[in-house]
Amino acid sequence: LYTRDIEKRIARVTKFIKDAQPVTVVFRVHKDGSMSGLRLVRSSGNAQADQAALRAVQIGAPFRPTPTK
């Protein structure tokens, strides 16, 4: 699945974030795989972990183009 690939790319970076509560971010992936609108929607309570999560998505982008039907 396409979303699984995105999760794996981000997880490669976030595995280095230790002892933090979950962070929730949202972003849009465009047809060409570019990303926009990245924002934090639920903080972990740890500013460093929150920033690391945002950075992990930025590092993971661009993603591969979205699949066509």
PDB file of C-alpha atoms in Angstrom:
ATOM      1  CA  LEU A   1       0.000   0.000   0.000  1.00  0.00           C
ATOM      2  CA  TYR A   2       1.071   3.527  -0.747  1.00  0.00           C
ATOM      3  CA  THR A   3       0.470   4.818   2.793  1.00  0.00           C
ATOM      4  CA  ARG A   4       2.578   1.972   4.193  1.00  0.00           C
ATOM      5  CA  ASP A   5       5.519   3.145   2.100  1.00  0.00           C
ATOM      6  CA  ILE A   6       5.171   6.662   3.513  1.00  0.00           C
ATOM      7  CA  GLU A   7       4.988   5.321   7.077  1.00  0.00           C
ATOM      8  CA  LYS A   8       8.135   3.251   6.528  1.00  0.00           C
ATOM      9  CA  ARG A   9      10.098   6.218   5.169  1.00  0.00           C
ATOM     10  CA  ILE A  10       9.160   8.314   8.191  1.00  0.00           C
ATOM     11  CA  ALA A  11       9.732   5.455  10.654  1.00  0.00           C
ATOM     12  CA  ARG A  12      13.350   5.097   9.505  1.00  0.00           C
ATOM     13  CA  VAL A  13      14.034   8.544  10.949  1.00  0.00           C
ATOM     14  CA  THR A  14      11.743   8.434  13.991  1.00  0.00           C
ATOM     15  CA  LYS A  15      13.246   5.210  15.342  1.00  0.00           C
ATOM     16  CA  PHE A  16      15.956   7.392  16.859  1.00  0.00           C
ATOM     17  CA  ILE A  17      13.430   9.328  18.973  1.00  0.00           C
ATOM     18  CA  LYS A  18      13.520   7.613  22.348  1.00  0.00           C
ATOM     19  CA  ASP A  19      11.184   7.812  25.334  1.00  0.00           C
ATOM     20  CA  ALA A  20       8.632  10.174  23.805  1.00  0.00           C
ATOM     21  CA  GLN A  21       4.874  10.019  23.794  1.00  0.00           C
ATOM     22  CA  PRO A  22       3.163   9.730  20.395  1.00  0.00           C
ATOM     23  CA  VAL A  23       3.082  12.777  18.144  1.00  0.00           C
ATOM     24  CA  THR A  24       0.373  13.332  15.533  1.00  0.00           C
ATOM     25  CA  VAL A  25       1.137  15.300  12.388  1.00  0.00           C
ATOM     26  CA  VAL A  26      -0.853  15.865   9.206  1.00  0.00           C
ATOM     27  CA  PHE A  27       0.309  16.715   5.710  1.00  0.00           C
ATOM     28  CA  ARG A  28      -0.817  16.442   2.116  1.00  0.00           C
ATOM     29  CA  VAL A  29       0.951  14.331  -0.490  1.00  0.00           C
ATOM     30  CA  HIS A  30       0.445  15.596  -4.035  1.00  0.00           C
ATOM     31  CA  LYS A  31       0.219  13.484  -7.174  1.00  0.00           C
ATOM     32  CA  ASP A  32       3.892  14.060  -7.931  1.00  0.00           C
ATOM     33  CA  GLY A  33       4.918  12.917  -4.424  1.00  0.00           C
ATOM     34  CA  SER A  34       5.651  16.401  -3.105  1.00  0.00           C
ATOM     35  CA  MET A  35       4.394  17.251   0.365  1.00  0.00           C
ATOM     36  CA  SER A  36       2.734  20.381   1.758  1.00  0.00           C
ATOM     37  CA  GLY A  37       0.737  21.586   4.741  1.00  0.00           C
ATOM     38  CA  LEU A  38       2.809  19.784   7.357  1.00  0.00           C
ATOM     39  CA  ARG A  39       1.603  20.629  10.850  1.00  0.00           C
ATOM     40  CA  LEU A  40       1.510  19.250  14.359  1.00  0.00           C
ATOM     41  CA  VAL A  41      -1.991  18.323  15.529  1.00  0.00           C
ATOM     42  CA  ARG A  42      -1.161  16.567  18.795  1.00  0.00           C
ATOM     43  CA  SER A  43       1.935  17.254  20.805  1.00  0.00           C
ATOM     44  CA  SER A  44       3.864  14.651  22.724  1.00  0.00           C
ATOM     45  CA  GLY A  45       4.464  17.198  25.461  1.00  0.00           C
ATOM     46  CA  ASN A  46       8.143  17.216  24.523  1.00  0.00           C
ATOM     47  CA  ALA A  47       9.120  20.050  22.177  1.00  0.00           C
ATOM     48  CA  GLN A  48      12.225  18.206  20.936  1.00  0.00           C
ATOM     49  CA  ALA A  49      10.219  15.091  20.066  1.00  0.00           C
ATOM     50  CA  ASP A  50       7.571  17.202  18.321  1.00  0.00           C
ATOM     51  CA  GLN A  51      10.202  18.956  16.214  1.00  0.00           C
ATOM     52  CA  ALA A  52      11.896  15.646  15.450  1.00  0.00           C
ATOM     53  CA  ALA A  53       8.600  14.207  14.199  1.00  0.00           C
ATOM     54  CA  LEU A  54       8.048  17.188  11.913  1.00  0.00           C
ATOM     55  CA  ARG A  55      11.610  16.947  10.668  1.00  0.00           C
ATOM     56  CA  ALA A  56      11.199  13.203  10.012  1.00  0.00           C
ATOM     57  CA  VAL A  57       8.370  13.932   7.583  1.00  0.00           C
ATOM     58  CA  GLN A  58      10.413  16.668   5.914  1.00  0.00           C
ATOM     59  CA  ILE A  59      13.360  14.301   5.507  1.00  0.00           C
ATOM     60  CA  GLY A  60      11.104  11.552   4.152  1.00  0.00           C
ATOM     61  CA  ALA A  61       9.703  13.829   1.446  1.00  0.00           C
ATOM     62  CA  PRO A  62       9.395  13.854  -1.438  1.00  0.00           C
ATOM     63  CA  PHE A  63       7.501  10.606  -1.556  1.00  0.00           C
ATOM     64  CA  ARG A  64       6.977   8.554  -4.659  1.00  0.00           C
ATOM     65  CA  PRO A  65       4.152   9.771  -6.914  1.00  0.00           C
ATOM     66  CA  THR A  66       0.684   8.673  -5.879  1.00  0.00           C
ATOM     67  CA  PRO A  67      -0.615   5.575  -7.628  1.00  0.00           C
ATOM     68  CA  THR A  68      -3.039   5.942 -10.505  1.00  0.00           C
ATOM     69  CA  LYS A  69      -6.157   3.825 -10.587  1.00  0.00           C
TER      70      LYS A  69
END
